[in-house]
PDB file of C-alpha atoms in Angstrom:
ATOM      1  CA  UNK Z   1      -4.147 -72.551  -9.021  1.00  0.00           C
ATOM      2  CA  UNK Z   2      -7.737 -73.526  -9.730  1.00  0.00           C
ATOM      3  CA  UNK Z   3     -10.218 -72.988  -6.937  1.00  0.00           C
ATOM      4  CA  UNK Z   4     -13.899 -73.930  -6.718  1.00  0.00           C
ATOM      5  CA  UNK Z   5     -16.599 -74.369  -4.090  1.00  0.00           C
ATOM      6  CA  UNK Z   6     -18.970 -77.270  -3.643  1.00  0.00           C
ATOM      7  CA  UNK Z   7     -21.934 -77.805  -1.300  1.00  0.00           C
ATOM      8  CA  UNK Z   8     -22.098 -81.356   0.098  1.00  0.00           C
ATOM      9  CA  UNK Z   9     -25.399 -83.056  -0.755  1.00  0.00           C
ATOM     10  CA  UNK Z  10     -24.732 -86.524   0.713  1.00  0.00           C
ATOM     11  CA  UNK Z  11     -26.994 -86.959   3.750  1.00  0.00           C
ATOM     12  CA  UNK Z  12     -24.116 -88.304   5.851  1.00  0.00           C
ATOM     13  CA  UNK Z  13     -21.535 -85.768   4.634  1.00  0.00           C
ATOM     14  CA  UNK Z  14     -17.953 -86.814   3.919  1.00  0.00           C
ATOM     15  CA  UNK Z  15     -17.724 -90.164   5.685  1.00  0.00           C
ATOM     16  CA  UNK Z  16     -15.299 -93.082   5.363  1.00  0.00           C
ATOM     17  CA  UNK Z  17     -16.386 -94.548   2.026  1.00  0.00           C
ATOM     18  CA  UNK Z  18     -16.374 -91.368  -0.076  1.00  0.00           C
ATOM     19  CA  UNK Z  19     -13.310 -90.018   1.774  1.00  0.00           C
ATOM     20  CA  UNK Z  20     -11.436 -93.184   0.815  1.00  0.00           C
ATOM     21  CA  UNK Z  21     -12.580 -92.915  -2.795  1.00  0.00           C
ATOM     22  CA  UNK Z  22     -11.596 -89.238  -2.833  1.00  0.00           C
ATOM     23  CA  UNK Z  23      -8.100 -90.029  -1.562  1.00  0.00           C
ATOM     24  CA  UNK Z  24      -7.741 -92.752  -4.183  1.00  0.00           C
ATOM     25  CA  UNK Z  25      -8.916 -90.406  -6.949  1.00  0.00           C
ATOM     26  CA  UNK Z  26      -6.657 -87.559  -5.758  1.00  0.00           C
ATOM     27  CA  UNK Z  27      -3.646 -89.886  -5.929  1.00  0.00           C
ATOM     28  CA  UNK Z  28      -4.222 -90.439  -9.674  1.00  0.00           C
ATOM     29  CA  UNK Z  29      -3.159 -86.859 -10.529  1.00  0.00           C
ATOM     30  CA  UNK Z  30       0.127 -85.083  -9.920  1.00  0.00           C
ATOM     31  CA  UNK Z  31      -1.434 -81.811  -8.727  1.00  0.00           C
ATOM     32  CA  UNK Z  32      -1.822 -81.050  -5.033  1.00  0.00           C
ATOM     33  CA  UNK Z  33      -5.479 -80.960  -3.954  1.00  0.00           C
ATOM     34  CA  UNK Z  34      -6.432 -79.146  -0.759  1.00  0.00           C
ATOM     35  CA  UNK Z  35      -9.931 -79.175   0.734  1.00  0.00           C
ATOM     36  CA  UNK Z  36     -10.933 -76.354   3.067  1.00  0.00           C
ATOM     37  CA  UNK Z  37     -13.936 -76.519   5.385  1.00  0.00           C
ATOM     38  CA  UNK Z  38     -14.930 -75.361   8.858  1.00  0.00           C
ATOM     39  CA  UNK Z  39     -11.771 -73.264   9.230  1.00  0.00           C
ATOM     40  CA  UNK Z  40      -9.513 -76.274   8.569  1.00  0.00           C
ATOM     41  CA  UNK Z  41      -7.772 -77.689   5.533  1.00  0.00           C
ATOM     42  CA  UNK Z  42      -6.793 -81.184   4.440  1.00  0.00           C
ATOM     43  CA  UNK Z  43      -4.701 -82.838   1.753  1.00  0.00           C
ATOM     44  CA  UNK Z  44      -7.220 -84.774  -0.379  1.00  0.00           C
ATOM     45  CA  UNK Z  45      -4.857 -87.772  -0.616  1.00  0.00           C
ATOM     46  CA  UNK Z  46      -4.972 -88.355   3.144  1.00  0.00           C
ATOM     47  CA  UNK Z  47      -8.140 -90.179   4.256  1.00  0.00           C
ATOM     48  CA  UNK Z  48      -7.961 -89.327   7.961  1.00  0.00           C
ATOM     49  CA  UNK Z  49      -7.127 -85.698   7.221  1.00  0.00           C
ATOM     50  CA  UNK Z  50     -10.217 -85.376   4.998  1.00  0.00           C
ATOM     51  CA  UNK Z  51     -12.428 -87.059   7.598  1.00  0.00           C
ATOM     52  CA  UNK Z  52     -11.093 -84.768  10.340  1.00  0.00           C
ATOM     53  CA  UNK Z  53     -12.707 -81.798   8.566  1.00  0.00           C
ATOM     54  CA  UNK Z  54     -16.084 -82.972   9.894  1.00  0.00           C
ATOM     55  CA  UNK Z  55     -17.977 -81.998   6.736  1.00  0.00           C
ATOM     56  CA  UNK Z  56     -21.740 -82.522   6.989  1.00  0.00           C
ATOM     57  CA  UNK Z  57     -24.576 -82.286   4.485  1.00  0.00           C
ATOM     58  CA  UNK Z  58     -25.150 -78.685   3.412  1.00  0.00           C
ATOM     59  CA  UNK Z  59     -21.593 -77.541   4.276  1.00  0.00           C
ATOM     60  CA  UNK Z  60     -19.772 -75.612   1.581  1.00  0.00           C
ATOM     61  CA  UNK Z  61     -16.189 -76.654   0.978  1.00  0.00           C
ATOM     62  CA  UNK Z  62     -13.449 -75.010  -1.072  1.00  0.00           C
ATOM     63  CA  UNK Z  63     -11.176 -77.117  -3.248  1.00  0.00           C
ATOM     64  CA  UNK Z  64      -7.808 -75.756  -4.387  1.00  0.00           C
ATOM     65  CA  UNK Z  65      -5.848 -77.560  -7.103  1.00  0.00           C
ATOM     66  CA  UNK Z  66      -2.252 -76.610  -7.843  1.00  0.00           C
ATOM     67  CA  UNK Z  67       0.191 -78.312 -10.196  1.00  0.00           C
ATOM     68  CA  UNK Z  68       1.165 -79.248 -13.726  1.00  0.00           C
ATOM     69  CA  UNK Z  69      -2.126 -80.981 -14.543  1.00  0.00           C
ATOM     70  CA  UNK Z  70      -4.390 -78.718 -12.472  1.00  0.00           C
ATOM     71  CA  UNK Z  71      -7.067 -78.237 -15.159  1.00  0.00           C
ATOM     72  CA  UNK Z  72      -7.473 -81.987 -15.653  1.00  0.00           C
ATOM     73  CA  UNK Z  73      -7.219 -82.652 -11.901  1.00  0.00           C
ATOM     74  CA  UNK Z  74      -9.804 -79.988 -11.018  1.00  0.00           C
ATOM     75  CA  UNK Z  75     -12.249 -81.387 -13.583  1.00  0.00           C
ATOM     76  CA  UNK Z  76     -11.707 -84.910 -12.266  1.00  0.00           C
ATOM     77  CA  UNK Z  77     -12.211 -83.904  -8.623  1.00  0.00           C
ATOM     78  CA  UNK Z  78     -15.247 -81.739  -9.404  1.00  0.00           C
ATOM     79  CA  UNK Z  79     -16.851 -84.676 -11.241  1.00  0.00           C
ATOM     80  CA  UNK Z  80     -16.019 -86.921  -8.259  1.00  0.00           C
ATOM     81  CA  UNK Z  81     -17.855 -84.582  -5.879  1.00  0.00           C
ATOM     82  CA  UNK Z  82     -20.893 -84.306  -8.169  1.00  0.00           C
ATOM     83  CA  UNK Z  83     -21.081 -88.100  -8.469  1.00  0.00           C
ATOM     84  CA  UNK Z  84     -20.293 -89.127  -4.871  1.00  0.00           C
ATOM     85  CA  UNK Z  85     -21.038 -86.262  -2.497  1.00  0.00           C
TER      86      UNK Z  85
END
């Protein structure tokens, strides 16, 4: 398992557009990607689950990546967050 934290910089937080892009990106890898925030967790491939976390600007989230391609998947997801959130 690869685990890393990220602080959301987007002024709106994780809203519909980036949550949709995140789900789409997470579906391109075989590893399971879990996002933890505000005492909850969500599967990154499920748009509504990610949005239900209620992540706002300045919140720190934890991303856990587990699977056969976890190194590649973690790098891809970390780059996604840096670019979009």
